[in-house]
Amino acid sequence: MDKCSILANKHIIPGLGARKLVDLTADDVDRWLADKAKELSTRTLRELRSILVRTISRAQARDKVKRNVALLCEIPRGKEGRPSKSLTLDQAEAVLKASEGTALHAYIVLSLLLGARTEELRALTWSHVDLDGTPPSIMVWRSVREGGDTKTRKSRRTLAIPRRCADALKLHRERQEVAKRAAGDDWQDNGLVFASKVGTELDAHNVRRSFRAVLKKAGLNEREWTPREMRHSFVSLLSDSGVPLENISRLVGHRNTSVTETVYRKQLRPMLLEGAEAMDRLFENRPEQ
């Protein structure tokens, strides 16, 4: 089930589903959004309104309603979301170690060592993996977003993969062959690198549940972390090691460095050192007046 379906089933249908569309008013939608703002983030409220707008637009196209009342409604400010954080190097190593032997091992290795988005990894196919090249690489060209495209045009990228990623993928491929034989005729060959026991696409809930089990094994509080924070950890670890912001931005598929700075500000190590270092050199041996 995709995110839009989950949001519709969890929030829109219980809240507005009993009303006939022709009787739905802007005031109804405003009250519903205001109520949802007490528990949901502004981003989620925006997604809910977008789903509602598209739904009513389809009804308009079939002359079921005269106007789209959702377009008349402002999106209220929602609940503050939990700020993302990143794993330390020791924590990241503990998570990698704890994931060994699990079905999510290669997924976690690629998340932490490549910084790929979770929706990009869930859509990754073996046809976009080259383990025999020099160096081995993956093509991040798809995602599980609507339409199957990546988040932005810049997000489409080809990445050389570290040796640890290549080893994990080779082992994962062998395990998947075993799973195929075990599934027999039930296996659906979609070419996915990360798939269910019958070859179908993993959903976000499956990934989150398996990730939490690994975190618990690693000695971390599993409820304090989400899979997307492995991407934040990738940015943080690269930044701490001195990789320039421009390079990090390209690796994570951002349009420009300002996007990287805005999203990962807390994870980035300050890089503007030239002025301070130059002044230290200039005034290093001059006595204070």
Coordinates of C-alpha atoms in Angstrom, one line a residue:
M1 CA 0.0 0.0 0.0
D2 CA 1.5 3.4 -1.0
K3 CA 1.7 6.4 1.3
C4 CA -1.3 8.2 -0.3
S5 CA -3.5 5.2 0.3
I6 CA -2.4 4.9 3.9
L7 CA -3.1 8.6 4.5
A8 CA -6.5 8.4 2.9
N9 CA -7.5 5.3 4.9
K10 CA -6.1 6.6 8.2
H11 CA -7.2 10.2 8.1
I12 CA -9.4 11.3 5.2
I13 CA -12.0 8.5 5.1
P14 CA -12.6 8.3 8.9
G15 CA -12.8 12.1 9.1
L16 CA -14.7 13.1 5.9
G17 CA -15.8 9.8 4.4
A18 CA -19.3 9.9 5.8
R19 CA -20.1 13.2 4.1
K20 CA -21.5 13.2 0.5
L21 CA -19.1 15.0 -1.7
V22 CA -21.8 17.4 -3.0
D23 CA -22.5 18.4 0.6
L24 CA -18.9 18.9 1.6
T25 CA -18.1 22.6 2.4
A26 CA -14.9 24.5 2.8
D27 CA -15.8 25.0 6.5
D28 CA -16.0 21.2 6.9
V29 CA -12.5 20.8 5.4
D30 CA -11.1 23.8 7.5
R31 CA -12.4 22.2 10.7
W32 CA -11.1 18.8 9.8
L33 CA -7.6 20.2 9.0
A34 CA -7.6 22.3 12.2
D35 CA -8.3 19.1 14.2
K36 CA -5.6 17.1 12.3
A37 CA -3.1 19.9 13.0
K38 CA -3.1 19.0 16.7
E39 CA -1.5 15.6 15.9
L40 CA 0.1 15.9 12.4
S41 CA 3.0 17.9 11.0
T42 CA 2.5 20.7 8.5
R43 CA 4.0 18.5 5.8
T44 CA 1.5 15.7 6.4
L45 CA -1.4 18.2 6.4
R46 CA -0.2 19.5 3.0
E47 CA -0.2 15.9 1.7
L48 CA -3.7 15.3 3.0
R49 CA -5.0 18.4 1.4
S50 CA -3.3 17.5 -1.9
I51 CA -5.0 14.0 -1.9
L52 CA -8.3 15.7 -1.2
V53 CA -7.8 18.2 -4.0
R54 CA -7.0 15.5 -6.5
T55 CA -10.0 13.4 -5.4
I56 CA -12.5 16.3 -5.7
S57 CA -10.9 17.3 -9.1
R58 CA -11.7 13.8 -10.5
A59 CA -15.3 14.2 -9.3
Q60 CA -15.4 17.7 -11.0
A61 CA -14.2 16.2 -14.2
R62 CA -17.3 13.9 -14.1
D63 CA -19.7 16.7 -13.2
K64 CA -20.3 15.2 -9.7
V65 CA -19.5 18.5 -8.0
K66 CA -19.4 22.1 -9.2
R67 CA -16.3 23.4 -7.4
N68 CA -13.3 22.1 -5.5
V69 CA -13.8 23.3 -1.9
A70 CA -10.4 21.9 -0.8
L71 CA -8.8 24.6 -2.9
L72 CA -10.4 27.3 -0.8
C73 CA -8.8 26.0 2.4
E74 CA -5.5 27.2 3.9
I75 CA -3.1 24.6 5.4
P76 CA -2.8 25.3 9.2
R77 CA 0.5 25.0 11.0
G78 CA 0.8 21.5 12.2
K79 CA 2.6 19.8 15.1
E80 CA 6.3 20.3 15.3
G81 CA 8.0 17.1 14.0
R82 CA 10.8 15.3 15.7
P83 CA 14.1 16.7 14.4
S84 CA 16.2 14.1 12.6
K85 CA 19.5 13.1 14.0
S86 CA 22.5 11.0 12.9
L87 CA 24.4 8.0 14.2
T88 CA 27.9 8.4 15.4
L89 CA 30.6 6.3 13.8
D90 CA 30.6 3.8 16.7
Q91 CA 26.8 3.6 16.6
A92 CA 26.8 3.1 12.8
E93 CA 29.3 0.2 13.1
A94 CA 27.2 -1.3 15.8
V95 CA 24.1 -1.2 13.6
L96 CA 26.0 -2.7 10.6
K97 CA 27.3 -5.5 12.9
A98 CA 23.8 -6.2 14.3
S99 CA 22.3 -6.4 10.8
E100 CA 24.6 -9.2 9.7
G101 CA 22.7 -12.3 9.0
T102 CA 19.4 -10.5 8.6
A103 CA 17.3 -9.9 5.5
L104 CA 17.9 -6.2 5.9
H105 CA 21.7 -6.3 6.0
A106 CA 22.5 -5.1 2.5
Y107 CA 19.7 -2.5 2.7
I108 CA 21.3 -1.0 5.8
V109 CA 24.8 -1.2 4.4
L110 CA 23.7 0.8 1.3
S111 CA 21.7 3.3 3.4
L112 CA 24.6 4.1 5.6
L113 CA 27.5 3.9 3.1
L114 CA 25.7 5.4 0.1
G115 CA 23.1 7.7 1.6
A116 CA 20.4 6.6 -0.7
R117 CA 16.8 7.5 0.2
T118 CA 14.7 4.6 1.5
E119 CA 12.2 5.0 -1.4
E120 CA 15.1 4.8 -3.8
L121 CA 16.4 1.5 -2.4
R122 CA 13.0 -0.1 -2.3
A123 CA 12.7 0.5 -6.0
L124 CA 16.3 -0.6 -6.9
T125 CA 16.5 -3.4 -9.5
W126 CA 19.3 -5.8 -10.3
S127 CA 19.5 -4.3 -13.8
H128 CA 20.7 -1.1 -12.2
V129 CA 23.4 -2.9 -10.1
D130 CA 26.9 -3.5 -11.6
L131 CA 28.9 -5.7 -9.3
D132 CA 31.5 -6.6 -11.9
G133 CA 32.5 -3.1 -13.0
T134 CA 35.6 -1.2 -12.0
P135 CA 34.5 0.1 -9.7
P136 CA 31.2 -1.6 -8.9
S137 CA 28.3 0.8 -9.1
I138 CA 24.5 1.3 -8.8
M139 CA 22.3 3.5 -10.8
V140 CA 19.8 5.4 -8.6
W141 CA 17.2 6.1 -11.3
R142 CA 13.9 5.1 -9.7
S143 CA 11.9 5.4 -6.5
V144 CA 8.6 4.1 -5.2
R145 CA 7.2 7.6 -5.5
E146 CA 4.1 8.1 -7.7
G147 CA 5.2 7.6 -11.3
G148 CA 8.4 5.7 -10.3
D149 CA 10.7 8.7 -10.8
T150 CA 13.3 10.0 -8.3
K151 CA 12.5 13.0 -6.1
T152 CA 14.1 15.5 -8.5
R153 CA 16.0 15.3 -11.8
K154 CA 19.3 15.8 -9.8
S155 CA 18.4 12.8 -7.7
R156 CA 19.0 10.5 -10.7
R157 CA 22.6 9.5 -10.2
T158 CA 25.1 6.7 -10.7
L159 CA 27.2 5.9 -7.7
A160 CA 30.4 3.9 -7.2
I161 CA 29.9 1.7 -4.3
P162 CA 32.3 0.9 -1.5
R163 CA 33.7 -2.7 -1.2
R164 CA 31.6 -3.4 1.8
C165 CA 28.4 -2.6 -0.2
A166 CA 29.5 -4.8 -3.1
D167 CA 30.2 -7.7 -0.7
A168 CA 26.8 -7.2 1.0
L169 CA 25.0 -7.2 -2.3
K170 CA 26.7 -10.3 -3.6
L171 CA 25.7 -12.2 -0.4
H172 CA 22.2 -10.7 -0.6
R173 CA 21.8 -11.9 -4.2
E174 CA 22.7 -15.5 -3.2
R175 CA 20.2 -15.4 -0.4
Q176 CA 17.5 -14.1 -2.8
E177 CA 18.2 -17.0 -5.1
V178 CA 17.5 -19.3 -2.1
A179 CA 14.2 -17.4 -1.4
K180 CA 13.2 -17.7 -5.0
R181 CA 13.5 -21.5 -4.9
A182 CA 11.7 -21.7 -1.6
A183 CA 8.8 -19.6 -3.0
G184 CA 8.5 -21.6 -6.2
D185 CA 5.5 -20.6 -8.3
D186 CA 4.5 -17.9 -5.8
W187 CA 7.7 -15.9 -6.6
Q188 CA 6.9 -12.7 -8.6
D189 CA 10.0 -11.8 -10.6
N190 CA 10.0 -8.0 -10.5
G191 CA 13.8 -7.8 -10.6
L192 CA 13.9 -6.0 -7.3
V193 CA 17.0 -6.0 -5.2
F194 CA 15.1 -5.7 -2.0
A195 CA 11.9 -7.7 -2.1
S196 CA 9.5 -9.6 0.1
K197 CA 9.6 -13.4 0.4
V198 CA 7.7 -13.7 -2.8
G199 CA 9.5 -11.0 -4.8
T200 CA 7.0 -8.1 -4.3
E201 CA 8.0 -4.6 -3.3
L202 CA 8.7 -3.9 0.3
D203 CA 6.6 -1.3 2.0
A204 CA 7.8 1.3 4.4
H205 CA 6.2 -0.5 7.4
N206 CA 8.1 -3.7 6.7
V207 CA 11.4 -1.8 6.5
R208 CA 10.8 0.2 9.6
R209 CA 9.8 -2.9 11.6
S210 CA 12.9 -4.9 10.5
F211 CA 15.2 -1.8 11.1
R212 CA 13.9 -1.4 14.6
A213 CA 14.7 -5.1 15.4
V214 CA 18.3 -4.5 14.2
L215 CA 18.6 -1.3 16.3
K216 CA 17.4 -3.2 19.4
K217 CA 20.1 -5.8 18.8
A218 CA 22.7 -3.0 18.4
G219 CA 21.8 -1.7 21.9
L220 CA 20.0 1.4 20.7
N221 CA 16.5 2.6 21.5
E222 CA 14.6 1.5 18.5
R223 CA 11.8 4.0 18.9
E224 CA 14.2 6.9 18.7
W225 CA 15.3 6.2 15.1
T226 CA 13.8 5.9 11.7
P227 CA 15.3 4.4 8.5
R228 CA 15.7 7.8 6.9
E229 CA 18.2 8.8 9.6
M230 CA 20.7 6.4 8.0
R231 CA 20.9 9.0 5.2
H232 CA 21.4 11.7 7.7
S233 CA 24.1 9.7 9.3
F234 CA 25.8 9.3 5.9
V235 CA 25.9 13.1 5.5
S236 CA 27.2 13.6 9.0
L237 CA 30.0 11.0 8.8
L238 CA 31.2 12.3 5.4
S239 CA 31.1 15.9 6.7
D240 CA 33.0 14.9 9.9
S241 CA 35.7 13.3 7.7
G242 CA 36.2 16.5 5.8
V243 CA 34.4 15.8 2.5
P244 CA 33.4 19.2 0.9
L245 CA 29.7 20.1 1.0
E246 CA 29.6 20.3 -2.8
N247 CA 30.6 16.6 -3.1
I248 CA 28.2 15.5 -0.4
S249 CA 25.4 17.4 -2.2
R250 CA 26.1 15.4 -5.4
L251 CA 26.3 12.1 -3.7
V252 CA 22.9 12.5 -2.0
G253 CA 21.2 13.8 -5.2
H254 CA 20.4 17.3 -4.1
R255 CA 19.8 20.1 -6.6
N256 CA 22.4 22.3 -5.0
T257 CA 24.3 22.8 -1.7
S258 CA 21.7 25.1 -0.3
V259 CA 19.3 22.2 -0.2
T260 CA 21.9 20.0 1.6
E261 CA 22.6 22.8 4.1
T262 CA 18.9 23.4 4.8
V263 CA 18.0 19.8 5.3
Y264 CA 21.1 18.6 7.1
R265 CA 22.3 21.7 8.9
K266 CA 22.7 20.0 12.2
Q267 CA 24.6 17.1 10.6
L268 CA 27.1 19.3 8.7
R269 CA 30.5 20.2 10.2
P270 CA 31.2 23.9 9.5
M271 CA 33.5 24.0 6.5
L272 CA 34.3 27.8 6.2
L273 CA 37.7 27.6 7.9
E274 CA 39.9 29.5 5.4
G275 CA 39.5 32.9 7.0
A276 CA 40.0 31.8 10.5
E277 CA 43.1 29.7 9.6
A278 CA 44.6 32.6 7.6
M279 CA 44.1 35.0 10.5
D280 CA 45.7 32.5 12.9
R281 CA 48.7 32.4 10.7
L282 CA 48.9 36.2 10.3
F283 CA 48.7 37.0 13.9
E284 CA 50.2 33.8 15.4
N285 CA 53.5 35.5 16.5
R286 CA 52.4 39.0 17.0
P287 CA 52.3 40.1 20.7
E288 CA 49.1 41.6 22.1
Q289 CA 49.2 45.4 22.5

